[in-house]
MMTF fields as JSON, N, C-alpha, C and O atoms, coordinates in Angstrom:
{
  "mmtfVersion": "1.0.0",
  "mmtfProducer": "UNKNOWN",
  "numBonds": 663,
  "numAtoms": 664,
  "numGroups": 166,
  "numChains": 1,
  "numModels": 1,
  "chainsPerModel": [1],
  "groupsPerChain": [166],
  "chainIdList": ["A"],
  "bondAtomList": [4, 2, 8, 6, 12, 10, 16, 14, 20, 18, 24, 22, 28, 26, 32, 30, 36, 34, 40, 38, 44, 42, 48, 46, 52, 50, 56, 54, 60, 58, 64, 62, 68, 66, 72, 70, 76, 74, 80, 78, 84, 82, 88, 86, 92, 90, 96, 94, 100, 98, 104, 102, 108, 106, 112, 110, 116, 114, 120, 118, 124, 122, 128, 126, 132, 130, 136, 134, 140, 138, 144, 142, 148, 146, 152, 150, 156, 154, 160, 158, 164, 162, 168, 166, 172, 170, 176, 174, 180, 178, 184, 182, 188, 186, 192, 190, 196, 194, 200, 198, 204, 202, 208, 206, 212, 210, 216, 214, 220, 218, 224, 222, 228, 226, 232, 230, 236, 234, 240, 238, 244, 242, 248, 246, 252, 250, 256, 254, 260, 258, 264, 262, 268, 266, 272, 270, 276, 274, 280, 278, 284, 282, 288, 286, 292, 290, 296, 294, 300, 298, 304, 302, 308, 306, 312, 310, 316, 314, 320, 318, 324, 322, 328, 326, 332, 330, 336, 334, 340, 338, 344, 342, 348, 346, 352, 350, 356, 354, 360, 358, 364, 362, 368, 366, 372, 370, 376, 374, 380, 378, 384, 382, 388, 386, 392, 390, 396, 394, 400, 398, 404, 402, 408, 406, 412, 410, 416, 414, 420, 418, 424, 422, 428, 426, 432, 430, 436, 434, 440, 438, 444, 442, 448, 446, 452, 450, 456, 454, 460, 458, 464, 462, 468, 466, 472, 470, 476, 474, 480, 478, 484, 482, 488, 486, 492, 490, 496, 494, 500, 498, 504, 502, 508, 506, 512, 510, 516, 514, 520, 518, 524, 522, 528, 526, 532, 530, 536, 534, 540, 538, 544, 542, 548, 546, 552, 550, 556, 554, 560, 558, 564, 562, 568, 566, 572, 570, 576, 574, 580, 578, 584, 582, 588, 586, 592, 590, 596, 594, 600, 598, 604, 602, 608, 606, 612, 610, 616, 614, 620, 618, 624, 622, 628, 626, 632, 630, 636, 634, 640, 638, 644, 642, 648, 646, 652, 650, 656, 654, 660, 658],
  "bondOrderList": [1, 1, 1, 1, 1, 1, 1, 1, 1, 1, 1, 1, 1, 1, 1, 1, 1, 1, 1, 1, 1, 1, 1, 1, 1, 1, 1, 1, 1, 1, 1, 1, 1, 1, 1, 1, 1, 1, 1, 1, 1, 1, 1, 1, 1, 1, 1, 1, 1, 1, 1, 1, 1, 1, 1, 1, 1, 1, 1, 1, 1, 1, 1, 1, 1, 1, 1, 1, 1, 1, 1, 1, 1, 1, 1, 1, 1, 1, 1, 1, 1, 1, 1, 1, 1, 1, 1, 1, 1, 1, 1, 1, 1, 1, 1, 1, 1, 1, 1, 1, 1, 1, 1, 1, 1, 1, 1, 1, 1, 1, 1, 1, 1, 1, 1, 1, 1, 1, 1, 1, 1, 1, 1, 1, 1, 1, 1, 1, 1, 1, 1, 1, 1, 1, 1, 1, 1, 1, 1, 1, 1, 1, 1, 1, 1, 1, 1, 1, 1, 1, 1, 1, 1, 1, 1, 1, 1, 1, 1, 1, 1, 1, 1, 1, 1],
  "groupList": [{"groupName": "UNK", "atomNameList": ["N", "CA", "C", "O"], "elementList": ["N", "C", "C", "O"], "formalChargeList": [0, 0, 0, 0], "bondAtomList": [1, 0, 2, 1, 3, 2], "bondOrderList": [1, 1, 2], "singleLetterCode": "X", "chemCompType": "L-PEPTIDE LINKING"}],
  "groupTypeList": [0, 0, 0, 0, 0, 0, 0, 0, 0, 0, 0, 0, 0, 0, 0, 0, 0, 0, 0, 0, 0, 0, 0, 0, 0, 0, 0, 0, 0, 0, 0, 0, 0, 0, 0, 0, 0, 0, 0, 0, 0, 0, 0, 0, 0, 0, 0, 0, 0, 0, 0, 0, 0, 0, 0, 0, 0, 0, 0, 0, 0, 0, 0, 0, 0, 0, 0, 0, 0, 0, 0, 0, 0, 0, 0, 0, 0, 0, 0, 0, 0, 0, 0, 0, 0, 0, 0, 0, 0, 0, 0, 0, 0, 0, 0, 0, 0, 0, 0, 0, 0, 0, 0, 0, 0, 0, 0, 0, 0, 0, 0, 0, 0, 0, 0, 0, 0, 0, 0, 0, 0, 0, 0, 0, 0, 0, 0, 0, 0, 0, 0, 0, 0, 0, 0, 0, 0, 0, 0, 0, 0, 0, 0, 0, 0, 0, 0, 0, 0, 0, 0, 0, 0, 0, 0, 0, 0, 0, 0, 0, 0, 0, 0, 0, 0, 0],
  "groupIdList": [1, 2, 3, 4, 5, 6, 7, 8, 9, 10, 11, 12, 13, 14, 15, 16, 17, 18, 19, 20, 21, 22, 23, 24, 25, 26, 27, 28, 29, 30, 31, 32, 33, 34, 35, 36, 37, 38, 39, 40, 41, 42, 43, 44, 45, 46, 47, 48, 49, 50, 51, 52, 53, 54, 55, 56, 57, 58, 59, 60, 61, 62, 63, 64, 65, 66, 67, 68, 69, 70, 71, 72, 73, 74, 75, 76, 77, 78, 79, 80, 81, 82, 83, 84, 85, 86, 87, 88, 89, 90, 91, 92, 93, 94, 95, 96, 97, 98, 99, 100, 101, 102, 103, 104, 105, 106, 107, 108, 109, 110, 111, 112, 113, 114, 115, 116, 117, 118, 119, 120, 121, 122, 123, 124, 125, 126, 127, 128, 129, 130, 131, 132, 133, 134, 135, 136, 137, 138, 139, 140, 141, 142, 143, 144, 145, 146, 147, 148, 149, 150, 151, 152, 153, 154, 155, 156, 157, 158, 159, 160, 161, 162, 163, 164, 165, 166],
  "secStructList": [7, 7, 7, 7, 7, 7, 7, 7, 7, 7, 6, 6, 7, 7, 7, 7, 1, 6, 6, 7, 3, 3, 3, 3, 3, 3, 3, 3, 7, 7, 7, 1, 6, 6, 6, 6, 6, 2, 2, 2, 2, 2, 2, 2, 2, 2, 6, 7, 6, 6, 7, 3, 3, 3, 3, 3, 1, 1, 7, 2, 2, 2, 2, 2, 2, 2, 6, 6, 7, 7, 7, 7, 6, 6, 3, 3, 3, 3, 3, 7, 7, 7, 6, 6, 1, 2, 2, 2, 2, 2, 2, 2, 2, 2, 3, 3, 3, 3, 3, 3, 7, 7, 1, 7, 7, 1, 1, 7, 2, 2, 2, 2, 2, 2, 2, 2, 6, 6, 7, 3, 3, 3, 3, 7, 4, 4, 4, 1, 7, 4, 4, 4, 4, 4, 4, 3, 3, 3, 7, 1, 7, 7, 1, 2, 2, 2, 2, 2, 2, 2, 2, 2, 2, 2, 2, 6, 1, 7, 2, 2, 2, 2, 2, 2, 2, 7],
  "xCoordList": [11.343, 11.817, 10.852, 9.635, 11.391, 10.546, 10.395, 11.359, 9.184, 8.912, 8.499, 7.578, 9.172, 8.831, 8.135, 8.683, 6.941, 6.23, 6.896, 7.647, 6.609, 7.145, 6.091, 4.956, 6.476, 5.57, 5.481, 6.243, 4.543, 4.402, 5.122, 5.003, 5.859, 6.556, 6.091, 6.084, 5.705, 5.288, 6.542, 7.298, 6.781, 8.028, 8.169, 9.279, 7.088, 7.215, 7.398, 7.601, 7.327, 7.497, 8.908, 9.888, 8.996, 10.278, 10.32, 9.478, 11.295, 11.383, 11.834, 12.826, 11.096, 11.453, 10.921, 9.871, 11.632, 11.179, 10.53, 9.969, 10.6, 10.176, 8.69, 8.307, 7.843, 6.402, 5.871, 4.683, 6.724, 6.287, 5.757, 6.274, 4.723, 4.113, 4.033, 3.45, 4.613, 4.658, 3.289, 3.162, 2.284, 0.942, 0.033, -1.181, 0.62, -0.17, 0.209, 1.381, -0.817, -0.665, -1.485, -2.514, -1.021, -1.705, -1.967, -1.064, -3.211, -3.549, -3.757, -4.606, -2.989, -3.097, -3.543, -2.904, -4.635, -5.182, -6.04, -5.704, -7.151, -7.959, -9.107, -9.961, -9.157, -10.237, -10.193, -9.131, -11.341, -11.391, -11.243, -10.245, -12.229, -12.186, -11.748, -10.864, -12.348, -12.045, -10.675, -9.866, -10.41, -9.13, -7.937, -6.832, -8.138, -7.038, -6.879, -5.901, -7.835, -7.741, -8.188, -7.866, -8.923, -9.374, -10.305, -10.253, -11.157, -12.062, -11.28, -11.684, -10.174, -9.336, -8.693, -8.619, -8.229, -7.617, -8.622, -8.269, -9.872, -10.903, -11.052, -11.146, -11.074, -11.206, -10.016, -10.181, -8.821, -7.632, -7.667, -7.439, -7.948, -7.902, -9.04, -8.926, -10.129, -11.202, -10.679, -11.185, -9.685, -9.119, -8.076, -7.685, -7.62, -6.505, -6.869, -6.498, -7.58, -8.047, -6.909, -7.109, -5.719, -4.572, -3.819, -2.879, -4.207, -3.625, -4.533, -5.743, -3.951, -4.724, -4.469, -3.334, -5.534, -5.428, -6.089, -7.274, -5.335, -5.854, -6.009, -5.064, -7.2, -7.469, -7.771, -8.701, -6.977, -7.144, -7.599, -7.024, -8.631, -9.079, -10.488, -10.847, -11.281, -12.633, -13.56, -13.247, -14.688, -15.709, -15.714, -16.642, -14.692, -14.439, -15.565, -16.006, -16.029, -17.069, -18.314, -18.832, -18.798, -20.004, -19.767, -20.639, -18.612, -18.316, -18.263, -18.772, -17.653, -17.601, -18.981, -19.319, -19.771, -21.132, -21.965, -22.764, -21.789, -22.517, -22.163, -22.952, -20.969, -20.526, -20.825, -20.475, -21.476, -21.845, -20.823, -20.94, -19.817, -18.794, -19.128, -19.603, -18.87, -18.947, -17.507, -16.786, -17.105, -15.721, -15.553, -16.263, -14.612, -14.364, -13.677, -13.167, -13.672, -13.155, -11.653, -11.167, -10.913, -9.465, -9.126, -7.955, -10.148, -9.941, -10.549, -11.736, -9.726, -10.151, -10.248, -9.263, -11.45, -11.684, -11.367, -12.14, -10.241, -9.782, -10.343, -10.166, -11.016, -11.482, -10.289, -9.191, -10.524, -9.429, -8.462, -8.882, -7.183, -6.146, -5.117, -4.51, -4.926, -3.968, -2.548, -2.282, -1.652, -0.259, 0.366, 1.224, -0.045, 0.535, -0.15, 0.022, -0.915, -1.621, -0.887, -0.059, -1.206, -0.665, -1.198, -0.491, -2.431, -3.015, -2.166, -1.905, -1.736, -0.885, 0.424, 0.864, 1.043, 2.304, 2.108, 2.965, 0.992, 0.722, 0.593, 1.144, -0.129, -0.312, 1.019, 1.276, 1.865, 3.134, 4.143, 5.069, 3.975, 4.833, 4.463, 5.333, 3.164, 2.683, 2.769, 3.1, 2.479, 2.451, 3.858, 4.695, 4.099, 5.381, 5.294, 6.275, 4.115, 3.961, 2.85, 1.835, 3.057, 1.948, 1.614, 2.497, 0.362, -0.073, -1.006, -1.886, -0.795, -1.631, -1.592, -0.692, -2.582, -2.642, -3.437, -4.372, -3.075, -3.812, -3.599, -2.544, -4.631, -4.509, -4.413, -4.344, -4.407, -4.482, -3.841, -4.54, -2.563, -1.863, -0.978, -0.57, -0.689, 0.362, 1.643, 2.397, 1.881, 2.895, 2.217, 1.675, 2.243, 1.51, 2.228, 3.166, 1.766, 2.366, 2.041, 2.812, 0.921, 0.607, 1.628, 2.012, 2.068, 3.089, 4.422, 5.118, 4.782, 6.028, 5.969, 6.955, 4.823, 4.65, 4.856, 5.528, 4.294, 4.481, 5.94, 6.445, 6.614, 8.034, 8.852, 9.745, 8.561, 9.259, 9.084, 9.902, 8.024, 7.731, 8.05, 7.504, 8.928, 9.473, 8.654, 8.952, 7.628, 6.859, 7.434, 7.919, 7.376, 7.829, 6.639, 5.606, 6.759, 5.624, 5.496, 6.468, 4.274, 3.927, 2.89, 1.753, 3.286, 2.47, 2.442, 3.233, 1.505, 1.463, 2.437, 2.814, 2.829, 3.714, 3.019, 3.681, 1.696, 0.93, 0.983, 0.406, 1.65, 1.77, 2.832, 3.005, 3.534, 4.464, 5.769, 6.432, 6.145, 7.382, 8.443, 9.302, 8.381, 9.33, 10.779, 11.683, 11.015, 12.377, 12.911, 14.106, 12.037, 12.427, 12.322, 12.085, 12.499, 12.241, 13.098, 12.697, 14.246, 15.077, 14.457, 14.853, 13.505, 12.852, 11.413, 10.699, 10.965, 9.56, 9.443, 10.326, 8.347, 7.944, 6.797, 5.834, 6.886, 5.839, 5.003, 5.534, 3.698, 2.819, 3.121, 3.188, 3.301, 3.482, 2.148, 2.082, 1.097, -0.234, -1.219, -1.151, -2.112, -3.06, -4.401, -5.445, -4.373, -5.556, -5.605, -4.622, -6.73, -6.833, -5.76, -5.086, -5.591, -4.571, -3.161, -2.318, -2.895, -1.575, -1.233, -0.105, -2.196, -1.985, -1.744, -0.824, -2.571, -2.442, -1.062, -0.42, -0.616, 0.692, 1.82, 2.731, 1.762, 2.808, 2.829, 3.9, 1.659, 1.602, 2.074, 2.78, 1.699, 2.172, 3.694, 4.332, 4.275, 5.734, 6.435, 7.461, 5.905, 6.575, 6.518, 7.442, 5.465, 5.363, 6.538, 7.045, 6.963, 8.034, 9.407, 10.353, 9.521, 10.82, 11.724, 11.287, 12.963, 13.866, 14.016, 13.998, 14.162, 14.246, 15.363, 15.19, 16.494, 17.602, 17.19, 17.588, 16.392, 15.913, 14.914, 14.913, 14.072, 13.114, 13.841, 13.478, 14.867, 15.619, 16.254, 16.388, 16.643, 17.216, 16.187, 16.55, 14.915, 13.846, 13.362, 12.69, 13.697, 13.209, 14.083, 13.839],
  "yCoordList": [0.653, -0.199, -0.159, -0.163, -0.12, -0.198, -1.66, -2.426, -2.018, -3.36, -3.234, -2.486, -3.957, -3.935, -5.239, -6.321, -5.136, -6.36, -7.013, -6.379, -8.263, -8.985, -9.029, -8.591, -9.551, -9.688, -11.152, -11.989, -11.433, -12.796, -12.842, -11.919, -13.902, -14.057, -15.327, -16.397, -15.215, -16.368, -17.083, -16.517, -18.322, -19.029, -19.378, -19.668, -19.361, -19.673, -18.42, -18.519, -17.258, -16.002, -15.913, -16.166, -15.557, -15.335, -13.88, -13.446, -13.136, -11.718, -11.537, -12.122, -10.725, -10.385, -8.992, -8.596, -8.266, -6.941, -6.972, -5.969, -8.111, -8.184, -7.934, -7.441, -8.257, -8.074, -6.806, -6.503, -6.07, -4.881, -3.813, -3.623, -3.129, -2.067, -0.828, -0.876, 0.272, 1.508, 2.138, 3.064, 1.657, 2.203, 1.292, 1.492, 0.287, -0.639, -0.51, -0.563, -0.341, -0.109, -1.14, -1.616, -1.475, -2.46, -1.875, -1.339, -1.987, -1.736, -3.108, -3.872, -3.425, -4.732, -4.517, -3.786, -5.154, -4.971, -3.727, -2.769, -3.737, -2.531, -2.382, -1.517, -3.18, -3.025, -1.64, -1.179, -0.98, 0.382, 1.388, 2.105, 1.442, 2.229, 3.676, 4.167, 4.354, 5.771, 5.946, 6.748, 5.198, 5.394, 4.973, 5.475, 4.069, 3.644, 4.55, 4.432, 5.459, 6.377, 5.784, 6.323, 4.684, 4.037, 4.966, 5.018, 5.701, 6.648, 7.695, 8.071, 8.161, 9.15, 8.557, 9.206, 7.312, 6.643, 6.474, 6.638, 6.149, 6.021, 7.343, 7.357, 8.443, 9.758, 10.071, 10.68, 9.66, 9.888, 9.01, 9.498, 7.723, 6.796, 7.017, 6.619, 7.64, 8.016, 8.971, 8.984, 9.76, 10.754, 10.165, 10.814, 8.93, 8.359, 6.949, 5.958, 6.872, 5.571, 4.666, 3.462, 5.223, 4.413, 3.819, 3.05, 4.155, 3.572, 2.446, 2.485, 1.435, 0.326, 0.268, 0.402, 0.069, -0.085, -1.392, -1.598, -2.266, -3.53, -3.373, -3.0, -3.659, -3.512, -4.888, -5.568, -5.284, -6.587, -6.387, -5.591, -7.114, -7.093, -6.59, -5.532, -7.352, -6.916, -6.906, -7.454, -6.285, -6.163, -4.712, -3.958, -4.34, -2.949, -2.369, -1.247, -3.111, -2.601, -2.193, -1.094, -3.064, -2.749, -1.632, -0.786, -1.615, -0.549, 0.81, 1.798, 0.858, 2.118, 2.525, 3.708, 1.55, 1.84, 2.479, 3.377, 2.028, 2.621, 4.093, 4.869, 4.471, 5.864, 6.666, 7.842, 6.017, 6.703, 6.626, 7.335, 5.773, 5.633, 4.482, 3.428, 4.708, 3.641, 3.392, 4.326, 2.152, 1.828, 1.846, 1.137, 2.659, 2.685, 1.389, 0.621, 1.163, -0.098, -0.299, -1.424, 0.755, 0.614, 0.32, 0.319, 0.073, -0.34, -1.724, -1.928, -2.667, -4.059, -4.419, -4.358, -4.793, -5.266, -6.754, -7.561, -7.115, -8.512, -9.294, -10.511, -8.615, -9.296, -9.743, -9.201, -10.745, -11.272, -12.049, -12.909, -11.757, -12.474, -12.973, -12.181, -14.26, -14.883, -14.648, -14.842, -14.238, -13.999, -15.253, -15.156, -16.41, -17.655, -18.199, -19.368, -17.366, -17.807, -17.386, -16.475, -18.063, -17.694, -16.322, -15.567, -15.999, -14.695, -13.566, -12.57, -13.715, -12.706, -12.584, -11.475, -13.716, -13.679, -12.959, -12.179, -13.212, -12.551, -11.038, -10.265, -10.628, -9.186, -8.49, -7.42, -9.077, -8.414, -8.495, -7.686, -9.456, -9.493, -8.377, -7.805, -8.067, -7.07, -5.639, -4.728, -5.435, -4.082, -3.633, -4.438, -2.364, -1.79, -1.195, -1.186, -0.702, 0.053, -0.505, -0.998, -0.42, -0.57, 0.843, 1.696, 1.09, 2.443, 2.379, 1.522, 3.306, 3.334, 4.739, 5.055, 5.573, 6.907, 6.88, 7.662, 6.003, 5.779, 6.895, 7.527, 7.12, 8.108, 7.429, 8.108, 6.082, 5.425, 4.042, 3.034, 3.992, 2.711, 2.721, 3.78, 1.548, 1.417, 1.301, 2.265, 0.141, -0.109, -0.995, -2.045, -0.591, -1.284, -2.571, -2.551, -3.682, -4.973, -5.339, -6.055, -4.865, -5.139, -4.46, -5.021, -3.262, -2.572, -3.307, -3.444, -3.773, -4.532, -5.817, -6.199, -6.484, -7.696, -7.376, -8.128, -6.281, -5.887, -5.554, -5.884, -4.906, -4.589, -5.873, -5.948, -6.878, -8.168, -8.809, -9.625, -8.437, -9.014, -8.047, -8.18, -7.076, -6.233, -5.027, -4.415, -4.657, -3.467, -2.236, -2.321, -1.118, 0.15, 0.768, 1.011, 1.028, 1.585, 3.097, 3.843, 3.523, 4.938, 5.087, 4.639, 5.716, 5.665, 7.014, 7.914, 7.116, 8.29, 8.066, 6.93, 9.107, 8.989, 8.261, 7.716, 8.253, 7.581, 6.061, 5.367, 5.534, 4.081, 3.478, 2.259, 4.299, 3.807, 3.252, 2.471, 3.638, 3.116, 4.204, 4.096, 5.225, 6.334, 5.886, 6.487, 4.836, 4.331, 3.646, 3.371, 3.375, 2.72, 3.693, 3.286, 4.971, 6.015, 5.889, 6.377, 5.258, 5.13, 4.174, 4.172, 3.374, 2.446, 2.784, 1.981, 3.967, 4.357, 5.709, 6.56, 5.891, 7.195, 7.642, 6.898, 8.84, 9.33, 10.403, 11.284, 10.316, 11.384, 12.617, 12.534, 13.742, 14.992, 15.437, 16.104, 15.055, 15.541, 14.473, 14.032, 14.065, 12.996, 13.539, 12.936, 14.66, 15.152, 14.452, 13.836, 14.541, 13.946, 14.529, 13.787, 15.849, 16.484, 16.072, 15.842, 15.975, 15.579, 14.147, 13.861, 13.256, 11.853, 11.766, 11.082, 12.458, 12.43, 12.937, 12.328, 14.025, 14.604, 13.621, 13.435, 12.991, 12.03, 10.857, 10.442, 10.318, 9.17, 9.556, 8.78, 10.735, 11.189, 11.274, 10.864, 11.81, 11.947, 10.595, 10.403, 9.666, 8.373, 7.521, 6.752, 7.644, 6.871, 7.185, 6.305, 8.435, 8.866, 8.917, 9.45, 8.37, 8.286, 7.374, 6.301, 7.772, 6.933, 5.52, 5.348, 4.54, 3.135, 2.912, 2.138, 3.575, 3.412, 3.844, 3.223, 4.908, 5.393, 4.393, 4.166, 3.806, 2.812, 1.572, 1.017, 1.153, -0.039, 0.149, -0.82, 1.359, 1.63, 1.443, 1.156, 1.602, 1.492, 0.056, -0.236, -0.822, -2.207, -3.012, -4.2],
  "zCoordList": [26.784, 25.721, 24.553, 24.74, 23.366, 22.184, 21.792, 21.783, 21.474, 20.966, 19.515, 19.186, 18.659, 17.247, 16.892, 17.106, 16.355, 15.98, 14.78, 14.038, 14.614, 13.469, 12.372, 12.56, 11.257, 10.127, 9.759, 10.244, 8.902, 8.38, 7.037, 6.231, 6.802, 5.525, 4.841, 5.448, 3.585, 2.793, 2.302, 1.513, 2.753, 2.412, 0.933, 0.485, 0.165, -1.26, -2.119, -3.329, -1.499, -2.235, -2.802, -2.102, -4.059, -4.732, -5.19, -5.976, -4.698, -5.042, -6.482, -6.915, -7.209, -8.576, -8.883, -8.376, -9.696, -10.109, -11.488, -11.928, -12.173, -13.567, -13.784, -14.845, -12.815, -12.997, -12.33, -12.444, -11.644, -10.909, -11.86, -12.961, -11.411, -12.187, -11.296, -10.212, -11.748, -10.958, -10.728, -9.927, -11.409, -11.264, -10.443, -10.413, -9.773, -8.962, -7.49, -7.117, -6.674, -5.243, -4.47, -4.951, -3.277, -2.44, -1.053, -0.411, -0.606, 0.79, 1.395, 0.935, 2.423, 3.061, 4.5, 5.256, 4.866, 6.209, 6.273, 6.968, 5.548, 5.368, 6.365, 6.172, 7.407, 8.378, 9.018, 9.437, 9.093, 9.627, 8.51, 8.437, 7.644, 6.407, 6.628, 5.925, 7.584, 7.796, 8.441, 7.974, 9.513, 10.216, 9.373, 9.577, 8.437, 7.554, 6.345, 5.607, 6.134, 4.996, 3.677, 2.618, 3.719, 2.479, 1.707, 0.478, 2.421, 1.769, 0.977, -0.123, 1.526, 0.842, -0.407, -1.45, -0.286, -1.442, -2.576, -3.744, -2.245, -3.275, -4.023, -5.25, -3.294, -3.936, -4.836, -5.893, -4.427, -5.251, -6.496, -7.603, -6.327, -7.456, -8.447, -9.606, -8.019, -8.955, -10.021, -11.143, -9.684, -10.598, -11.544, -12.514, -11.269, -12.033, -12.507, -11.876, -13.597, -14.086, -14.551, -14.711, -14.769, -15.185, -13.992, -14.189, -12.772, -11.565, -11.09, -11.317, -10.427, -9.854, -8.352, -7.896, -7.597, -6.154, -5.764, -6.028, -5.142, -4.625, -3.117, -2.422, -2.623, -1.197, -0.613, -1.045, 0.371, 1.023, 2.457, 3.2, 2.834, 4.225, 4.384, 3.869, 5.099, 5.422, 4.229, 3.172, 4.411, 3.379, 2.915, 3.206, 2.208, 1.842, 0.994, 1.241, 0.009, -0.888, -0.114, -0.311, 0.761, 1.535, 2.533, 2.73, 3.162, 4.127, 3.437, 3.966, 2.269, 1.529, 1.019, 1.013, 0.594, 0.119, 1.23, 0.963, 2.458, 3.593, 3.771, 4.31, 3.313, 3.422, 2.151, 2.054, 1.179, -0.051, -1.164, -2.164, -1.006, -2.038, -2.98, -2.557, -4.259, -5.246, -5.686, -6.036, -5.665, -6.015, -7.535, -8.248, -8.03, -9.473, -9.936, -9.12, -11.239, -11.795, -11.579, -11.697, -11.267, -11.044, -9.584, -9.203, -8.771, -7.389, -7.226, -7.479, -6.804, -6.673, -5.195, -4.46, -4.778, -3.413, -3.4, -3.916, -2.815, -2.798, -1.617, -1.546, -0.689, 0.515, 1.345, 1.221, 2.197, 3.014, 2.132, 1.358, 2.243, 1.508, 2.511, 3.232, 2.557, 3.466, 2.944, 1.758, 3.815, 3.431, 2.833, 1.955, 3.287, 2.797, 1.542, 1.199, 0.868, -0.342, -1.606, -1.592, -2.687, -3.99, -4.419, -5.087, -4.042, -4.38, -3.79, -4.466, -2.54, -1.922, -2.706, -3.009, -3.031, -3.8, -5.127, -5.54, -5.796, -7.067, -6.885, -7.668, -5.862, -5.616, -5.342, -5.894, -4.504, -4.176, -5.321, -5.386, -6.216, -7.409, -8.382, -9.039, -8.47, -9.432, -8.919, -9.678, -7.656, -7.1, -6.73, -6.321, -6.877, -6.483, -5.08, -4.335, -4.734, -3.495, -2.605, -3.096, -1.306, -0.37, 0.075, 0.16, 0.354, 0.696, 1.9, 1.978, 2.839, 4.041, 4.668, 5.446, 4.316, 4.931, 6.239, 6.415, 7.13, 8.37, 9.376, 9.421, 10.183, 11.253, 12.614, 13.639, 12.637, 13.951, 13.973, 14.08, 13.874, 13.961, 15.203, 15.678, 15.714, 16.724, 15.935, 15.808, 15.416, 14.396, 13.376, 13.723, 12.148, 11.103, 10.692, 9.896, 11.251, 10.885, 9.444, 8.805, 8.921, 7.518, 6.611, 5.584, 6.978, 6.192, 6.285, 5.279, 7.454, 7.605, 6.792, 6.16, 6.804, 5.992, 4.517, 3.811, 4.046, 2.646, 2.344, 1.271, 3.283, 3.092, 2.958, 2.114, 3.772, 3.688, 2.315, 1.89, 1.638, 0.33, -0.808, -1.904, -0.559, -1.619, -2.025, -3.05, -1.259, -1.61, -0.913, 0.215, -1.581, -1.018, -0.298, -0.922, 1.001, 1.735, 1.562, 1.687, 1.274, 1.247, 2.348, 2.206, 3.44, 4.654, 5.373, 5.091, 6.305, 7.183, 8.335, 8.621, 8.972, 10.135, 11.283, 12.167, 11.27, 12.315, 12.199, 13.036, 11.196, 11.033, 11.945, 11.963, 12.69, 13.691, 13.158, 13.84, 11.96, 11.369, 11.186, 10.312, 11.992, 11.866, 12.046, 11.465, 12.846, 13.029, 11.767, 11.667, 10.822, 9.569, 8.403, 7.266, 8.687, 7.699, 6.438, 5.382, 6.52, 5.317, 4.3, 3.134, 4.723, 3.803, 3.513, 2.911, 3.932, 3.771, 3.09, 3.205, 2.384, 1.875, 2.771, 2.958, 3.324, 4.224, 3.536, 2.86, 3.716, 3.266, 4.111, 5.337, 3.462, 4.208, 4.777, 5.809, 4.087, 4.407, 3.937, 2.79, 4.793, 4.443, 3.956, 4.204, 3.273, 2.578, 1.221, 0.808, 0.53, -0.804, -1.71, -2.425, -1.691, -2.538, -2.143, -3.01, -0.843, -0.364, -0.748, -1.15, -0.627, -1.012, -2.508, -2.956, -3.279, -4.736, -5.169, -6.024, -4.596, -4.961, -4.639, -5.447, -3.458, -3.082, -4.055, -4.498, -4.393, -5.303, -6.7, -7.345, -7.177, -8.487, -8.508, -9.478, -7.432, -7.368, -7.301, -7.955, -6.53, -6.351, -7.615, -7.88, -8.385, -9.63, -10.549, -11.244, -10.547, -11.456, -10.803, -11.384, -9.605, -8.951, -9.782, -10.199, -10.03, -10.827, -10.224, -9.005, -11.084, -10.662, -9.64, -8.698, -9.815, -8.864, -7.461, -6.476, -7.367, -6.07, -5.46, -4.251, -6.306, -5.821, -5.294, -4.257, -6.026, -5.612, -4.235, -3.488, -3.888, -2.573, -1.465, -0.324, -1.791, -0.809, -0.601, 0.388, -1.516, -1.436, -0.476, -0.268]
}
């Protein structure tokens, strides 16, 4: 039997597309910098100063610093963000996509939580959401170049196609 985990839903969240920005991405639940692919995302976002990446969870700045990474100004370390907070609602209102190039998930409940709040997931197949493929964008390759190419393509996806994924 397959067991599908549930997500947390913020009851005050109001879905709207008016504040969404195609250049804003959210990583939710970033504990495990290497296994979640956060290091790869930093390398991609360093090349694209017009893109914004919000990272929620853990002490990302210090963990990346231990690995020799300096976070560029277009990456915001939000620390722990409670799903039931106004900060979470603000992030999901502004971001269009959740992103997770993880190599080690069972089923990513953080991705499901983001989907419940109107974000389009861009994820690796290892995130355990293959049964929900009609609502997900999958990285073909979780290399820096592969991630960058997928994100470049999704930013310019026609709005009608994005709406089908929400």
